[in-house]
Each structure stands twice: as structure tokens, then as C-alpha cells.
Short mmCIF file of C-alpha atoms in Angstrom, two decimals:
data_model
loop_
_atom_site.label_atom_id
_atom_site.label_comp_id
_atom_site.label_asym_id
_atom_site.label_seq_id
_atom_site.Cartn_x
_atom_site.Cartn_y
_atom_site.Cartn_z
CA MET A 1 190.92 102.31 180.30
CA ASP A 2 194.18 104.16 179.84
CA PHE A 3 196.21 102.98 182.84
CA ASP A 4 200.00 103.07 182.76
CA LEU A 5 201.71 101.77 185.91
CA SER A 6 204.94 103.54 184.95
CA LYS A 7 203.21 106.87 185.60
CA VAL A 8 202.15 105.92 189.13
CA PRO A 9 204.26 107.39 191.97
CA GLY A 10 206.33 104.75 193.73
CA HIS A 11 205.77 102.04 191.12
CA GLU A 12 209.45 101.07 190.98
CA ALA A 13 209.55 100.45 194.72
CA ALA A 14 206.29 98.51 194.42
CA LEU A 15 207.80 96.24 191.74
CA LYS A 16 210.71 95.49 194.05
CA LEU A 17 208.29 94.68 196.85
CA ILE A 18 206.30 92.28 194.68
CA GLY A 19 209.57 90.63 193.69
CA GLY A 20 210.33 90.01 197.35
CA ALA A 21 206.81 88.77 198.01
CA MET A 22 207.11 86.29 195.11
CA LYS A 23 210.13 84.87 196.93
CA GLY A 24 208.10 84.34 200.08
CA ASP A 25 208.93 87.51 202.01
CA CYS A 26 205.86 88.54 204.06
CA THR A 27 207.44 91.88 204.91
CA SER A 28 207.57 92.74 201.21
CA MET A 29 203.93 91.71 200.81
CA SER A 30 202.98 93.93 203.75
CA GLY A 31 204.89 96.84 202.21
CA LEU A 32 203.16 96.30 198.88
CA MET A 33 199.72 96.37 200.49
CA ASP A 34 200.53 99.57 202.37
CA TRP A 35 201.77 101.20 199.16
CA ALA A 36 198.73 100.02 197.21
CA TYR A 37 196.33 101.28 199.87
CA ASN A 38 197.97 104.69 200.21
CA THR A 39 198.25 105.09 196.45
CA ALA A 40 194.74 103.86 195.70
CA SER A 41 193.06 106.03 198.31
CA ASN A 42 195.17 109.19 198.40
CA ILE A 43 196.83 109.74 195.03
CA GLU A 44 195.35 110.83 191.72
CA LEU A 45 196.19 108.14 189.18
CA PRO A 46 196.54 108.79 185.44
CA GLY A 47 193.58 107.51 183.46
CA LEU A 48 191.49 106.72 186.55
CA ALA A 49 188.80 108.49 188.53
CA SER A 50 189.68 109.18 192.16
CA VAL A 51 188.10 107.01 194.86
CA SER A 52 185.69 109.81 195.79
CA GLU A 53 184.77 110.37 192.13
CA LEU A 54 184.27 106.64 191.63
CA ALA A 55 182.08 106.36 194.72
CA GLU A 56 180.06 109.42 193.68
CA GLU A 57 179.59 108.08 190.15
CA TYR A 58 178.03 104.85 191.40
CA ALA A 59 176.25 106.45 194.36
CA GLY A 60 174.36 108.60 191.89
CA ALA A 61 172.71 105.68 190.13
CA ASP A 62 169.01 104.81 190.54
CA ASP A 63 169.33 101.28 191.92
CA SER A 64 169.77 100.18 195.53
CA LEU A 65 173.17 100.56 197.17
CA GLU A 66 173.87 96.82 196.86
CA LYS A 67 173.07 96.83 193.15
CA ARG A 68 175.22 99.91 192.59
CA VAL A 69 178.12 98.20 194.35
CA ASP A 70 177.61 95.13 192.16
CA LYS A 71 177.83 97.32 189.06
CA LEU A 72 181.10 98.80 190.29
CA ILE A 73 182.50 95.32 190.98
CA ASN A 74 181.49 94.05 187.54
CA THR A 75 183.06 97.08 185.86
CA TYR A 76 186.36 96.53 187.65
CA CYS A 77 186.31 92.79 186.94
CA LEU A 78 186.30 93.68 183.26
CA LYS A 79 189.00 96.36 183.60
CA VAL A 80 191.34 94.19 185.66
CA GLY A 81 190.71 91.22 183.37
CA VAL A 82 191.80 93.26 180.35
CA ILE A 83 194.99 94.36 182.11
CA GLY A 84 195.62 90.79 183.24
CA ALA A 85 195.35 89.48 179.70
CA ALA A 86 197.61 92.23 178.34
CA THR A 87 200.36 91.78 180.90
CA SER A 88 200.18 88.00 180.64
CA ALA A 89 201.39 88.26 177.04
CA GLY A 90 204.91 88.75 178.33
CA SER A 91 204.72 85.72 180.62
CA LEU A 92 206.93 85.97 183.70
CA VAL A 93 208.63 89.10 182.41
CA THR A 94 205.52 91.22 182.93
CA LEU A 95 204.04 89.24 185.82
CA PRO A 96 205.28 91.70 188.50
CA ILE A 97 203.68 94.58 186.54
CA ASN A 98 200.44 92.61 186.38
CA LEU A 99 200.45 91.85 190.10
CA VAL A 100 201.17 95.42 191.14
CA SER A 101 198.65 96.90 188.68
CA THR A 102 195.84 94.55 189.63
CA THR A 103 196.48 94.94 193.36
CA LEU A 104 196.31 98.71 193.00
CA LEU A 105 193.08 98.61 190.99
CA GLN A 106 191.47 96.07 193.29
CA LEU A 107 192.17 98.22 196.33
CA ARG A 108 190.87 101.26 194.43
CA MET A 109 187.60 99.41 193.84
CA ALA A 110 187.36 98.15 197.43
CA SER A 111 188.09 101.64 198.78
CA ALA A 112 185.29 103.10 196.67
CA ILE A 113 182.92 100.47 198.07
CA ALA A 114 183.90 101.49 201.60
CA VAL A 115 183.20 105.14 200.81
CA MET A 116 179.85 104.21 199.29
CA GLY A 117 179.01 102.34 202.48
CA GLY A 118 179.72 105.32 204.69
CA TRP A 119 183.29 105.01 205.92
CA LYS A 120 186.28 107.30 205.87
CA LEU A 121 189.45 105.84 204.43
CA GLU A 122 191.54 107.70 207.00
CA ASP A 123 190.23 105.39 209.73
CA GLU A 124 192.85 102.78 210.67
CA ARG A 125 190.19 100.09 211.10
CA VAL A 126 188.93 100.75 207.60
CA ARG A 127 192.48 100.47 206.24
CA LYS A 128 192.98 97.11 207.93
CA ALA A 129 189.63 95.82 206.72
CA LEU A 130 190.37 96.86 203.13
CA ILE A 131 193.77 95.17 203.22
CA LEU A 132 192.17 91.98 204.54
CA CYS A 133 189.68 92.08 201.65
CA ALA A 134 192.50 92.63 199.15
CA LEU A 135 194.47 89.72 200.63
CA GLY A 136 191.63 87.35 199.84
CA SER A 137 189.71 87.20 203.10
CA GLU A 138 186.22 86.39 201.82
CA THR A 139 184.61 87.32 205.15
CA VAL A 140 186.15 89.96 207.39
CA SER A 141 184.60 89.08 210.75
CA HIS A 142 187.46 90.19 212.98
CA ILE A 143 189.99 92.95 212.39
CA SER A 144 193.33 92.86 214.19
CA GLU A 145 197.04 93.00 213.43
CA MET A 146 197.32 89.27 214.14
CA VAL A 147 194.60 88.47 211.62
CA ILE A 148 196.34 90.65 209.03
CA GLN A 149 199.69 88.95 209.61
CA LYS A 150 198.10 85.53 209.09
CA ALA A 151 196.40 86.75 205.92
CA LEU A 152 199.70 88.17 204.67
CA ALA A 153 201.43 84.83 205.27
CA VAL A 154 198.74 82.90 203.38
CA ALA A 155 198.70 85.36 200.47
CA THR A 156 202.51 85.31 200.21
CA ALA A 157 202.55 81.52 200.19
CA LYS A 158 199.97 81.44 197.39
CA LEU A 159 201.72 84.06 195.28
CA ALA A 160 204.31 81.74 193.73
CA GLY A 161 201.57 79.48 192.38
CA LYS A 162 200.02 82.38 190.48
CA SER A 163 202.87 82.36 187.98
CA TYR A 164 202.54 78.86 186.59
CA GLY A 165 199.49 79.42 184.43
CA LYS A 166 201.14 82.46 182.87
CA MET A 167 204.20 80.51 181.76
CA LEU A 168 202.23 78.92 178.92
CA PRO A 169 202.19 81.04 175.76
CA GLY A 170 198.67 81.87 174.58
CA VAL A 171 197.02 79.94 177.37
CA GLY A 172 198.67 82.26 179.85
CA ILE A 173 196.94 85.25 178.27
CA LEU A 174 193.53 83.66 178.70
CA LEU A 175 194.22 82.42 182.20
CA GLY A 176 195.75 85.71 183.24
CA GLY A 177 192.68 87.78 182.38
CA ALA A 178 190.20 85.22 183.69
CA MET A 179 192.09 84.62 186.92
CA ASP A 180 192.55 88.31 187.65
CA SER A 181 188.89 88.99 186.93
CA ALA A 182 187.82 86.17 189.26
CA VAL A 183 190.08 87.41 192.05
CA THR A 184 188.74 90.94 191.59
CA LYS A 185 185.20 89.58 191.90
CA CYS A 186 186.09 87.86 195.19
CA ILE A 187 187.71 91.00 196.58
CA GLY A 188 184.75 93.13 195.55
CA GLN A 189 182.28 90.74 197.16
CA ALA A 190 184.38 90.65 200.33
CA ALA A 191 184.37 94.45 200.48
CA LYS A 192 180.63 94.50 199.86
CA LYS A 193 180.04 92.13 202.79
CA CYS A 194 182.43 94.02 205.04
CA PHE A 195 181.19 97.55 204.34
CA ILE A 196 177.62 97.09 203.13
CA THR A 197 175.82 93.88 204.13
CA ASN A 198 177.69 92.24 207.02
CA VAL A 199 179.67 94.93 208.81
CA PRO A 200 182.00 93.63 211.57
CA GLU A 201 181.63 95.16 215.02
CA GLU A 202 185.05 96.80 214.85
CA LEU A 203 183.81 99.02 212.02
CA GLN A 204 180.39 99.98 213.34
CA SER A 205 181.64 102.78 215.57
CA SER A 206 183.81 104.27 212.84
CA ARG A 207 181.03 104.80 210.31
CA ASP A 208 180.82 108.30 208.93
CA VAL A 209 177.09 109.08 208.80
CA ALA A 210 177.80 112.26 206.88
CA CYS A 211 179.62 110.53 204.04
CA ALA A 212 178.99 111.40 200.41
CA ALA A 213 177.00 108.22 199.76
CA ILE A 214 174.44 109.00 202.45
CA VAL A 215 174.22 112.65 201.45
CA VAL A 216 173.40 111.54 197.92
CA GLU A 217 170.71 109.19 199.27
CA GLU A 218 169.07 112.07 201.16
CA ARG A 219 168.98 114.51 198.26
#
């Protein structure tokens, strides 16, 4: 995968935001998630298929929807793991690049899962649910601003601990890729539960029954 963060619009501002988040600033973390969501869902990224193209690619497979989502998750676990290993080579110098890149890709994956499940990304409830998934909420059972703020606080508090494994030369490369892949897996599974298998009530009324995924199913 040819993905260069330096070619992504707003990446410099995003790096500043992740720097603030690494210092414990929840407002910076919130800003980063908003940037990542808007960029992942609305902007064409160099070297990557758009969210709609990604959803269509996996919606067109022969397996069940759940299995197709699992294939998408596994693919992105590999992609994010490769980026994590590459950016870990520079230890703390490239850590912000790693964090911004992986966050963007993870939200791209989760957004595609939402589209495959029948939701429009323009819906505010969908945006909140995706951000909760990206923040590490394994089960999104309730969607509200208060829940998001709590998730932001927890994620910000955990962020500083992410750096320690990557301070060790060599070992950091291995840990970086494995850790990022594992986190991506968790986010993908959370999105699968939220948008495919265990949809919270707040999302039920916002489902787009005419979405591309369902149209493909009916063809």
C-alpha cells in the first residue's frame, strides 16, 4: 500500500493535535478524531480507495456480509501493521506520524463497515458511533456526547503509555506493528458489532435502506 501521510490534506495540523493529545489534552484528541473522521470519509486519499469504493469492493464478494466485513478487517490489520512497523523504526521521532496514520486508516476501515451495513456517514449518530469505535469502545451500546467525552478522556490517558514499547530499538519495530494490528482488529470488531450484528437503538432509525451494500445484495 502506497500511503504517504505528507500528501494528506491537514496532516500538519493533525500532527500538532496528536502532540497535544500525547500531553494529556482531551481537546486535542477530540480535534484529531474529528479531522480523522472528516478526512477518512470525505476526502480522496493518495494510494487508497475511497470509503464507497472500499465498501463496494467487499460488498461484491460471494460470502455473507459478516464474512465480507471480517475480510476487510483482516486486510486493514495487515496494512496498519506494516505502517506501524515502518514508523516504529524511528522510535519516538516518528510516533506522531504513526498515530495519525493509523487513526486515519482505522476510521477509514470502520467507515467502510458502516456503509456496508447500510448507514450514511453524513448522519451525526453514525459519526459519533464511529468515533467511539475508533477510541476503543469495544461495544457501542449508547451514543451520546457524554459517552464520547468519557471515551476521549480514557483514550487520552492511555496514549502516553503507547510510546514506551517503541522506545526500544528493534523490539519497538515488532511491537509497533503487532500493537497497531491488534488495535485495528479491536476497532474493526467494534464497528462490526455496532453496524452489523448488534446495532444500538440510536442507530436503528438512521439506517439507509437504499445504501449501496443492500442494492448489491438485491442484484
